[in-house]
mmCIF file with all atom_site columns, C-alpha atoms in Angstrom:
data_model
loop_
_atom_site.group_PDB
_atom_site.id
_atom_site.type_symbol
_atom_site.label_atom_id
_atom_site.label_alt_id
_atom_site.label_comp_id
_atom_site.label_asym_id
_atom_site.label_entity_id
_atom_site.label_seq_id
_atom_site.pdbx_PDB_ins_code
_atom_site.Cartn_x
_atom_site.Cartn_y
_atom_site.Cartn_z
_atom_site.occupancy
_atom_site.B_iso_or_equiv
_atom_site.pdbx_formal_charge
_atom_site.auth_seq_id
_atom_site.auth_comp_id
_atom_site.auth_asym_id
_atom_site.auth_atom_id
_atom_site.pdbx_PDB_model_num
ATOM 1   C CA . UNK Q 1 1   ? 81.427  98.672  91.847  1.00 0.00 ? 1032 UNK Q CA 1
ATOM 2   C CA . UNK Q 1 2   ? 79.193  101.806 91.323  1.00 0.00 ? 1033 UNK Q CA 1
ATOM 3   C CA . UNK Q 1 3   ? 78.635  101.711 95.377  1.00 0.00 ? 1034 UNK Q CA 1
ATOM 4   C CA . UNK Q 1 4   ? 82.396  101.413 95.680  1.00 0.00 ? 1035 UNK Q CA 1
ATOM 5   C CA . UNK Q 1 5   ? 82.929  104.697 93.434  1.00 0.00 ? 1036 UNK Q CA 1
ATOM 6   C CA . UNK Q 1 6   ? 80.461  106.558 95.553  1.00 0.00 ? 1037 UNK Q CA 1
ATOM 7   C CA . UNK Q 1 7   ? 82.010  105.500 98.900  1.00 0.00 ? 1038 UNK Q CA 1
ATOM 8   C CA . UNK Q 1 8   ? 85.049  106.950 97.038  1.00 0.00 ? 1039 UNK Q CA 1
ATOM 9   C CA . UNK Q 1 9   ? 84.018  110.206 95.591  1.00 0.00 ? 1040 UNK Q CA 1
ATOM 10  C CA . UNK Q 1 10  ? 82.091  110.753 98.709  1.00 0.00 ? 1041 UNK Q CA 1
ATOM 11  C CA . UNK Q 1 11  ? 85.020  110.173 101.173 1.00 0.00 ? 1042 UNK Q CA 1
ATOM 12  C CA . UNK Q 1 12  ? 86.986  112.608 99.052  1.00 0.00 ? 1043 UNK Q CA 1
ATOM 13  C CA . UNK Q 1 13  ? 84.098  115.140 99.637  1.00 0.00 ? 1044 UNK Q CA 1
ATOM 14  C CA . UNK Q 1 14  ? 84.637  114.721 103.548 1.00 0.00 ? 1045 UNK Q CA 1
ATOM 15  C CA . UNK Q 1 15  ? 88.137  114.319 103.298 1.00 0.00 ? 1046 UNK Q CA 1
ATOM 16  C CA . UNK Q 1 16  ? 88.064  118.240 102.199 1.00 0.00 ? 1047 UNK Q CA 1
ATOM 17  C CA . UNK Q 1 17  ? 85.663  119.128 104.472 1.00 0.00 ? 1048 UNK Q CA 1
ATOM 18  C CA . UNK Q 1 18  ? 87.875  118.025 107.082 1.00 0.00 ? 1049 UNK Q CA 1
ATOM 19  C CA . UNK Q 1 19  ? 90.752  119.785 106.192 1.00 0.00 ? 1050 UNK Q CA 1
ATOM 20  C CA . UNK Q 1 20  ? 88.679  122.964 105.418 1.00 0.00 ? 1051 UNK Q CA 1
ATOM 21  C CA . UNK Q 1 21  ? 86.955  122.791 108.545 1.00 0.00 ? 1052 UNK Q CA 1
ATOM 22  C CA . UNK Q 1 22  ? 89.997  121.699 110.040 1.00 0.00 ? 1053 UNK Q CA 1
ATOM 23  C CA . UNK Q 1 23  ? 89.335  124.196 112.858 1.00 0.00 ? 1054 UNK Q CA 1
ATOM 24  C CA . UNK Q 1 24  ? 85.749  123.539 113.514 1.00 0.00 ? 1055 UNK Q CA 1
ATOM 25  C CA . UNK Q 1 25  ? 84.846  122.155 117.034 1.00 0.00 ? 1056 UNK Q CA 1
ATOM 26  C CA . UNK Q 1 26  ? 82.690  119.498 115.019 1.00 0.00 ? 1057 UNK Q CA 1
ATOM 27  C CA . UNK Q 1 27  ? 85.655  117.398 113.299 1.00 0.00 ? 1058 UNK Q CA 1
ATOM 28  C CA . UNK Q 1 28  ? 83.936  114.471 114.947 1.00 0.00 ? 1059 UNK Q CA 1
ATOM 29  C CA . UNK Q 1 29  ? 81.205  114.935 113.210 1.00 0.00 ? 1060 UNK Q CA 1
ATOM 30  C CA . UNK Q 1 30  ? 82.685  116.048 109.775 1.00 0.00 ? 1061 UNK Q CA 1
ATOM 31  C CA . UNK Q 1 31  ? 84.905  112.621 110.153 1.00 0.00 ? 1062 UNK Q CA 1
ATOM 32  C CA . UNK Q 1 32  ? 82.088  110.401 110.842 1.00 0.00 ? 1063 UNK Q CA 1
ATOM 33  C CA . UNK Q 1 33  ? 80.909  109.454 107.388 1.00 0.00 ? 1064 UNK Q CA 1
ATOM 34  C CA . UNK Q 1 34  ? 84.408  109.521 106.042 1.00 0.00 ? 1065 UNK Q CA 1
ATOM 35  C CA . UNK Q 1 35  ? 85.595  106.824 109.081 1.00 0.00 ? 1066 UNK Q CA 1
ATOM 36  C CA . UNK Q 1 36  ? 82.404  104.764 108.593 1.00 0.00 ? 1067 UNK Q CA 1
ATOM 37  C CA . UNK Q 1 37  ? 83.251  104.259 104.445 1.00 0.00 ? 1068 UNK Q CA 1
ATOM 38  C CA . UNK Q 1 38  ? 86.781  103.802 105.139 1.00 0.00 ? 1069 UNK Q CA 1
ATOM 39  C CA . UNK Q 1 39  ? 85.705  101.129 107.613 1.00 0.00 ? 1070 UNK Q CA 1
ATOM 40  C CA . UNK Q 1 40  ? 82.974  99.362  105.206 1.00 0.00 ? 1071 UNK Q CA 1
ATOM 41  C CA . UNK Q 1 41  ? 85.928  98.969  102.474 1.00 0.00 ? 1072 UNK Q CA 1
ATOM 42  C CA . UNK Q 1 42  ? 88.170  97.454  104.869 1.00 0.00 ? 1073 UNK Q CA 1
ATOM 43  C CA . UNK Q 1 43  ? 85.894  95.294  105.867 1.00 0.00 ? 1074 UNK Q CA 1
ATOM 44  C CA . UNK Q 1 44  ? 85.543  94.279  102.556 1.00 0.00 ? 1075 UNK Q CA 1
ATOM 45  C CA . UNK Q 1 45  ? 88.954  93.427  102.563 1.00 0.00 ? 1076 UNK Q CA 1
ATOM 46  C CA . UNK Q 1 46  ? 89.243  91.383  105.381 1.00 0.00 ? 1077 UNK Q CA 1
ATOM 47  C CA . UNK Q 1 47  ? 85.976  89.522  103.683 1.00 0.00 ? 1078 UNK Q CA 1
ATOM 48  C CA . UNK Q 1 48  ? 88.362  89.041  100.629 1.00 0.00 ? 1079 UNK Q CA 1
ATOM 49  C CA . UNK Q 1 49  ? 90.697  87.418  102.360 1.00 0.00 ? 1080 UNK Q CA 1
ATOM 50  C CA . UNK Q 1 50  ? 88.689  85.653  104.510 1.00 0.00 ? 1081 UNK Q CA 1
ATOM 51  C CA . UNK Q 1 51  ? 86.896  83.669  101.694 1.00 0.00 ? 1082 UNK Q CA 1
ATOM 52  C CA . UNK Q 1 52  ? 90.065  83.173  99.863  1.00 0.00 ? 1083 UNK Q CA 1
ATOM 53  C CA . UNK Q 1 53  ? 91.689  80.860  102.671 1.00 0.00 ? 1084 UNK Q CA 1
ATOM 54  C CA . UNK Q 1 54  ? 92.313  77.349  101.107 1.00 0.00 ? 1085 UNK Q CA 1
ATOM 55  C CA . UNK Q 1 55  ? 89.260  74.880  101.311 1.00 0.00 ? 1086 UNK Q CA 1
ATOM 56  C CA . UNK Q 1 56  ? 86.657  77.834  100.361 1.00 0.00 ? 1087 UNK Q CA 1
ATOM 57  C CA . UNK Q 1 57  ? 84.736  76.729  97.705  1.00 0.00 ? 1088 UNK Q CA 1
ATOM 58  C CA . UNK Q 1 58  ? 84.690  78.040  94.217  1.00 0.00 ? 1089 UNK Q CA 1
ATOM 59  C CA . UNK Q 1 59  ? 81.764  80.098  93.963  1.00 0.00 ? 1090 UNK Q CA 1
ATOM 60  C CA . UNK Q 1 60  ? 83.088  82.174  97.103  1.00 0.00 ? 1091 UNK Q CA 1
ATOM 61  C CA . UNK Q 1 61  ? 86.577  82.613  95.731  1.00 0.00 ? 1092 UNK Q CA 1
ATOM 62  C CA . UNK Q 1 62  ? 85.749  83.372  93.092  1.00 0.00 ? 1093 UNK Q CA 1
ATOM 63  C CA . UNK Q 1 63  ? 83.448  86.313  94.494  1.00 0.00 ? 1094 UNK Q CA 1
ATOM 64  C CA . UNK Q 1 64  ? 86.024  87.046  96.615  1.00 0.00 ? 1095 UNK Q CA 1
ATOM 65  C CA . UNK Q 1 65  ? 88.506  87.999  93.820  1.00 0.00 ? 1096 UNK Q CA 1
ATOM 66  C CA . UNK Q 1 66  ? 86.055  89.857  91.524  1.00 0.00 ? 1097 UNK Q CA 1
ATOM 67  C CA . UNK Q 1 67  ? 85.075  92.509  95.156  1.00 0.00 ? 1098 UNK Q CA 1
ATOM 68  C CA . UNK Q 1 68  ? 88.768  92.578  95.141  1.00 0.00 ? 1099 UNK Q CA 1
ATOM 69  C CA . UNK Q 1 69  ? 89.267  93.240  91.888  1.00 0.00 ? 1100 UNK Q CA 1
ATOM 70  C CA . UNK Q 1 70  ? 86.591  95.938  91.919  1.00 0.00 ? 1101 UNK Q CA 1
ATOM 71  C CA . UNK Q 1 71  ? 88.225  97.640  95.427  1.00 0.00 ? 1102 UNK Q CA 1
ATOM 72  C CA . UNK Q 1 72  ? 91.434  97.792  93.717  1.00 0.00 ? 1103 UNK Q CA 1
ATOM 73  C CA . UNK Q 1 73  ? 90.216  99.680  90.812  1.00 0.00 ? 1104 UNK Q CA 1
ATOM 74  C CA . UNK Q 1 74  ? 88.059  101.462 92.615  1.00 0.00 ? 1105 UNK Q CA 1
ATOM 75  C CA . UNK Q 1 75  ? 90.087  102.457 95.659  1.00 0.00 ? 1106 UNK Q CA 1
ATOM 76  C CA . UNK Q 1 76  ? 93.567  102.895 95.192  1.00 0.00 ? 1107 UNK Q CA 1
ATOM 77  C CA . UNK Q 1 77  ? 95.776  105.269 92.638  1.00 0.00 ? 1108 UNK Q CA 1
ATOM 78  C CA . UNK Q 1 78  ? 97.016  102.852 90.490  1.00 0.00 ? 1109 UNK Q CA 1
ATOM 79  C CA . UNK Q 1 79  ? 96.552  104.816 86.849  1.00 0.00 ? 1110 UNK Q CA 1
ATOM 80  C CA . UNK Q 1 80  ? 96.234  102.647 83.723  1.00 0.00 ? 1111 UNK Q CA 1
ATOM 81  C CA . UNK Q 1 81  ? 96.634  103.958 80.531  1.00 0.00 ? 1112 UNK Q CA 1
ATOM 82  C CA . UNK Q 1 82  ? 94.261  101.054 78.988  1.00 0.00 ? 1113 UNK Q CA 1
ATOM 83  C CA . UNK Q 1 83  ? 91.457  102.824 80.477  1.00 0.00 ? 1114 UNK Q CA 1
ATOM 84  C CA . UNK Q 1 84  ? 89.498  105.991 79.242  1.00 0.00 ? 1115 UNK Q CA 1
ATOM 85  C CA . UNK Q 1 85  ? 87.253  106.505 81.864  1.00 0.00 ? 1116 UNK Q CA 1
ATOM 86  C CA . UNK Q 1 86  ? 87.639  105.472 85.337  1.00 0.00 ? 1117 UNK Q CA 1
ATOM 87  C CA . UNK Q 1 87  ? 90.567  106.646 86.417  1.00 0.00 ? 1118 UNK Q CA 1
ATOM 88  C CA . UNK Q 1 88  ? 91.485  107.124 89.811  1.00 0.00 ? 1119 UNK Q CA 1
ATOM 89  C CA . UNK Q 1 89  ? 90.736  111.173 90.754  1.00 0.00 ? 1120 UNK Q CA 1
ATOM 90  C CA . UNK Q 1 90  ? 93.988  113.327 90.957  1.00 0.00 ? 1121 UNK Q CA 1
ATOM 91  C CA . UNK Q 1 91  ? 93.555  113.475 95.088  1.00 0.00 ? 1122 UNK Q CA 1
ATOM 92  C CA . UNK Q 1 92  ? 93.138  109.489 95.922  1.00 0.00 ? 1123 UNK Q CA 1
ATOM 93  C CA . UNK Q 1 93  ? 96.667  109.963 97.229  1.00 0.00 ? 1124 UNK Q CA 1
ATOM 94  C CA . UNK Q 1 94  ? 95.192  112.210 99.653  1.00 0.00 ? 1125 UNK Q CA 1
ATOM 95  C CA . UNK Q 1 95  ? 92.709  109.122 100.820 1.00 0.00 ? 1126 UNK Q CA 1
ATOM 96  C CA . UNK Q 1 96  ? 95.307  106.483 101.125 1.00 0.00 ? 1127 UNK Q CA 1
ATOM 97  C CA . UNK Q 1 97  ? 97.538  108.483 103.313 1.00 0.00 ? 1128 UNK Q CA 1
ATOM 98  C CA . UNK Q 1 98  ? 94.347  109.308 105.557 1.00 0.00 ? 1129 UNK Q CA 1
ATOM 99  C CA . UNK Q 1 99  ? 93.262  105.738 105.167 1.00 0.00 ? 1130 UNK Q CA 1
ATOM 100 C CA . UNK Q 1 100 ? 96.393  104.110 106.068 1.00 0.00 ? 1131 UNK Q CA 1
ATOM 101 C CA . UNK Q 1 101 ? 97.171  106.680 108.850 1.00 0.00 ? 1132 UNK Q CA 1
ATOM 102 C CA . UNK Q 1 102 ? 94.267  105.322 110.550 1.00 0.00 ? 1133 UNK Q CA 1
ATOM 103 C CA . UNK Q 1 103 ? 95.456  101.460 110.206 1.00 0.00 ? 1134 UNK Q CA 1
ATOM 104 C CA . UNK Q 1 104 ? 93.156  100.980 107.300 1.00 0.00 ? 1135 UNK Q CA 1
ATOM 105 C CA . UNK Q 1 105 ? 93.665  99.748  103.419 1.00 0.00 ? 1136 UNK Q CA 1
ATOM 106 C CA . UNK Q 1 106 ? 96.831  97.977  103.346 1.00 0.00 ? 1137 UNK Q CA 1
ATOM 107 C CA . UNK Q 1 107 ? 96.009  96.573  100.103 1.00 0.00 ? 1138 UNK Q CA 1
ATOM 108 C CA . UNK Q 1 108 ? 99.308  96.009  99.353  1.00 0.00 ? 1139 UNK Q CA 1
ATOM 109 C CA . UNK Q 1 109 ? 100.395 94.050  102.059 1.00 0.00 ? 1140 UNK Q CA 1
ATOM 110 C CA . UNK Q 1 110 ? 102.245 90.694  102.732 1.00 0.00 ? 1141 UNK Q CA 1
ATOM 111 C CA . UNK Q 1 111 ? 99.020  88.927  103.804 1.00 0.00 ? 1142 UNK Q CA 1
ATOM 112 C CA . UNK Q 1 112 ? 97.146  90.536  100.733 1.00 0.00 ? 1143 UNK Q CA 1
ATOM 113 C CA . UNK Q 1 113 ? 99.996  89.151  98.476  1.00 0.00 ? 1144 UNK Q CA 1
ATOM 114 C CA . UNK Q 1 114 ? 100.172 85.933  100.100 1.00 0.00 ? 1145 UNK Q CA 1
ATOM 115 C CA . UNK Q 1 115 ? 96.819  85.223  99.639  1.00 0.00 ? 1146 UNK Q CA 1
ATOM 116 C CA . UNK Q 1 116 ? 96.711  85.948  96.434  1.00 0.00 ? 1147 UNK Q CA 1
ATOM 117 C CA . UNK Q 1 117 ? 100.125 84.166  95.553  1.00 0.00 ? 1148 UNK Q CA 1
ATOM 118 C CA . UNK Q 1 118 ? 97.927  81.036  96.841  1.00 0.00 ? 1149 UNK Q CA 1
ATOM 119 C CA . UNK Q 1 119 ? 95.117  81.119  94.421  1.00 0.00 ? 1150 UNK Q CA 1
ATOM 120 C CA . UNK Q 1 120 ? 97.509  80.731  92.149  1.00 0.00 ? 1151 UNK Q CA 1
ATOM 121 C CA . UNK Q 1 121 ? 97.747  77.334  93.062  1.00 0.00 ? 1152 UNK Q CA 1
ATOM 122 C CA . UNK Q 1 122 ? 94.160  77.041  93.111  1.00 0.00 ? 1153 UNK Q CA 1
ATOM 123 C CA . UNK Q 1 123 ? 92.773  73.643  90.862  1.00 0.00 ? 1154 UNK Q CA 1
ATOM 124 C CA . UNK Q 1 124 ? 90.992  75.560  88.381  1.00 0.00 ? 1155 UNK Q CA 1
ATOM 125 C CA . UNK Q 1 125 ? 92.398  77.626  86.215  1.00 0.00 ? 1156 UNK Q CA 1
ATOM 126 C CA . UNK Q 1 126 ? 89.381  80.835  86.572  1.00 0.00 ? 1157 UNK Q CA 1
ATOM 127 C CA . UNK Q 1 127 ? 90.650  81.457  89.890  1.00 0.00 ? 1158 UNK Q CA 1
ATOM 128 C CA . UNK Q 1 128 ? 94.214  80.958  89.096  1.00 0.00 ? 1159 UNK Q CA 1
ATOM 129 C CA . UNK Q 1 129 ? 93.417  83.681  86.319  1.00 0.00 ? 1160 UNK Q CA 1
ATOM 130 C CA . UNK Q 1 130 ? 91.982  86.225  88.284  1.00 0.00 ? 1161 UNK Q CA 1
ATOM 131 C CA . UNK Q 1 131 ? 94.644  85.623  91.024  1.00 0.00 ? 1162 UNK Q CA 1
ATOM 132 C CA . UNK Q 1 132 ? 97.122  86.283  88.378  1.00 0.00 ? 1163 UNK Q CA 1
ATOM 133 C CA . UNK Q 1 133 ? 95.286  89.761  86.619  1.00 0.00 ? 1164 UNK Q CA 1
ATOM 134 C CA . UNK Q 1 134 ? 95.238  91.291  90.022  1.00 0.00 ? 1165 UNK Q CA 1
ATOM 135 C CA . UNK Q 1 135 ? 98.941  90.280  90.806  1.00 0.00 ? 1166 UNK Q CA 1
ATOM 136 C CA . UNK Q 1 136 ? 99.961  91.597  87.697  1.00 0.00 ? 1167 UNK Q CA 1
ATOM 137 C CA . UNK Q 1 137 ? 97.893  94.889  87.487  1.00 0.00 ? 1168 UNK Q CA 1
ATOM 138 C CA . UNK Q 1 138 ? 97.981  95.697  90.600  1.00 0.00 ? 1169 UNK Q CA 1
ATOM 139 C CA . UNK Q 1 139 ? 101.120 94.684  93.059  1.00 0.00 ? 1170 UNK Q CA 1
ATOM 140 C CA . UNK Q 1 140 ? 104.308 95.952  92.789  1.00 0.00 ? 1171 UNK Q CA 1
ATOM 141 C CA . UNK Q 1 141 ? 106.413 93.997  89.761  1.00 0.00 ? 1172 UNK Q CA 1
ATOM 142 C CA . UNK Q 1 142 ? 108.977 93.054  92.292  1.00 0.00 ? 1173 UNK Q CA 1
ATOM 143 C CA . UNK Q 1 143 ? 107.892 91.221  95.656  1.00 0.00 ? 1174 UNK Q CA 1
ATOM 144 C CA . UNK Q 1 144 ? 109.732 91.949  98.685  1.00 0.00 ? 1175 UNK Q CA 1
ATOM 145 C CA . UNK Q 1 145 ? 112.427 89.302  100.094 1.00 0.00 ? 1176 UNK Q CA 1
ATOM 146 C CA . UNK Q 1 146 ? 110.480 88.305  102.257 1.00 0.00 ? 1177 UNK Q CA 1
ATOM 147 C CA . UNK Q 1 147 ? 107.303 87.197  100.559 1.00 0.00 ? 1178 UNK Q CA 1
ATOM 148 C CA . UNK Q 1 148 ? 109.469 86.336  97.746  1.00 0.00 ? 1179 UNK Q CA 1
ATOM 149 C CA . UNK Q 1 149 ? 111.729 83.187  99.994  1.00 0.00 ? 1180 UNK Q CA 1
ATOM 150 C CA . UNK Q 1 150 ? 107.383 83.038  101.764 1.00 0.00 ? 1181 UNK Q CA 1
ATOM 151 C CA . UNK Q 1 151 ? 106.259 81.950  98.523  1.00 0.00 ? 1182 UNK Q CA 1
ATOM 152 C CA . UNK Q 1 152 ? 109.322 79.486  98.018  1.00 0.00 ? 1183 UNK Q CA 1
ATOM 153 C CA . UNK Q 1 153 ? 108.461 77.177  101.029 1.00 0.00 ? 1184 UNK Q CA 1
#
């Protein structure tokens, strides 16, 4: 988690580097570190979801759902008022937008929910509980249509 907050915090620093420097020649270079980190956590992502397809053992969904858990808190904007410290810093929204501009961190999306809708069927209930923490603190209260008649069949 700590390597998560500093991939954070240190894509926010180039983040405003890149929009100060917005005129620099070099904004290939300035971009660099802040492509590479948004590219390591969606990796991490797609490694979440990979491990979490049905017939993965325990051990590795259950990993699975704890570096997911810890990339929610970590990288998104979702505030909590439960929490005194680690909150998500006031320009995250500024990160998402760049993030998902570039095809990156769709945390939120049909797959993601899916997948996670599946471990709730899941034969023990650790992974069923996680599955359902993350659903509930994290994911829109209403599911779209869609994954809502997805989830039905």
């Amino acid at each position: 988690k700590k390597a998560l907050v500093r991939l954070r915090d240190s894509s926010l620093a180039a983040l405003r580097r890149h929009v100060k420097n917005k005129e620099c020649s070099t904004e290939e270079d300035h971009q660099r570190p802040l492509v590479q980190a948004v590219d390591f956590v969606e990796w991490l992502l797609q490694l979440c979801a990979s491990s979490l397809t049905s017939g993965s053992n325990y051990q590795r969904q259950k990993s699975a759902l704890l570096l997911l858990a810890a990339i929610l808190e970590t990288c998104t904007d979702s505030w909590s008022p439960e929490r005194k410290k680690g909150q998500p810093p006031r320009n995250m929204a500024a990160l998402l937008t760049w993030a998902r501009s570039k095809g990156c961190w769709d945390f939120f999306s049909r797959g993601n929910i899916l997948m996670l809708l599946s471990c709730l069927q899941d034969s023990t209930n650790e992974i069923r509980e996680l599955a359902s923490e993350l659903l509930v603190s994290y994911f829109p209260a209403a599911f779209p249509e869609s994954i809502a008649m997805a989830a039905f069949e």
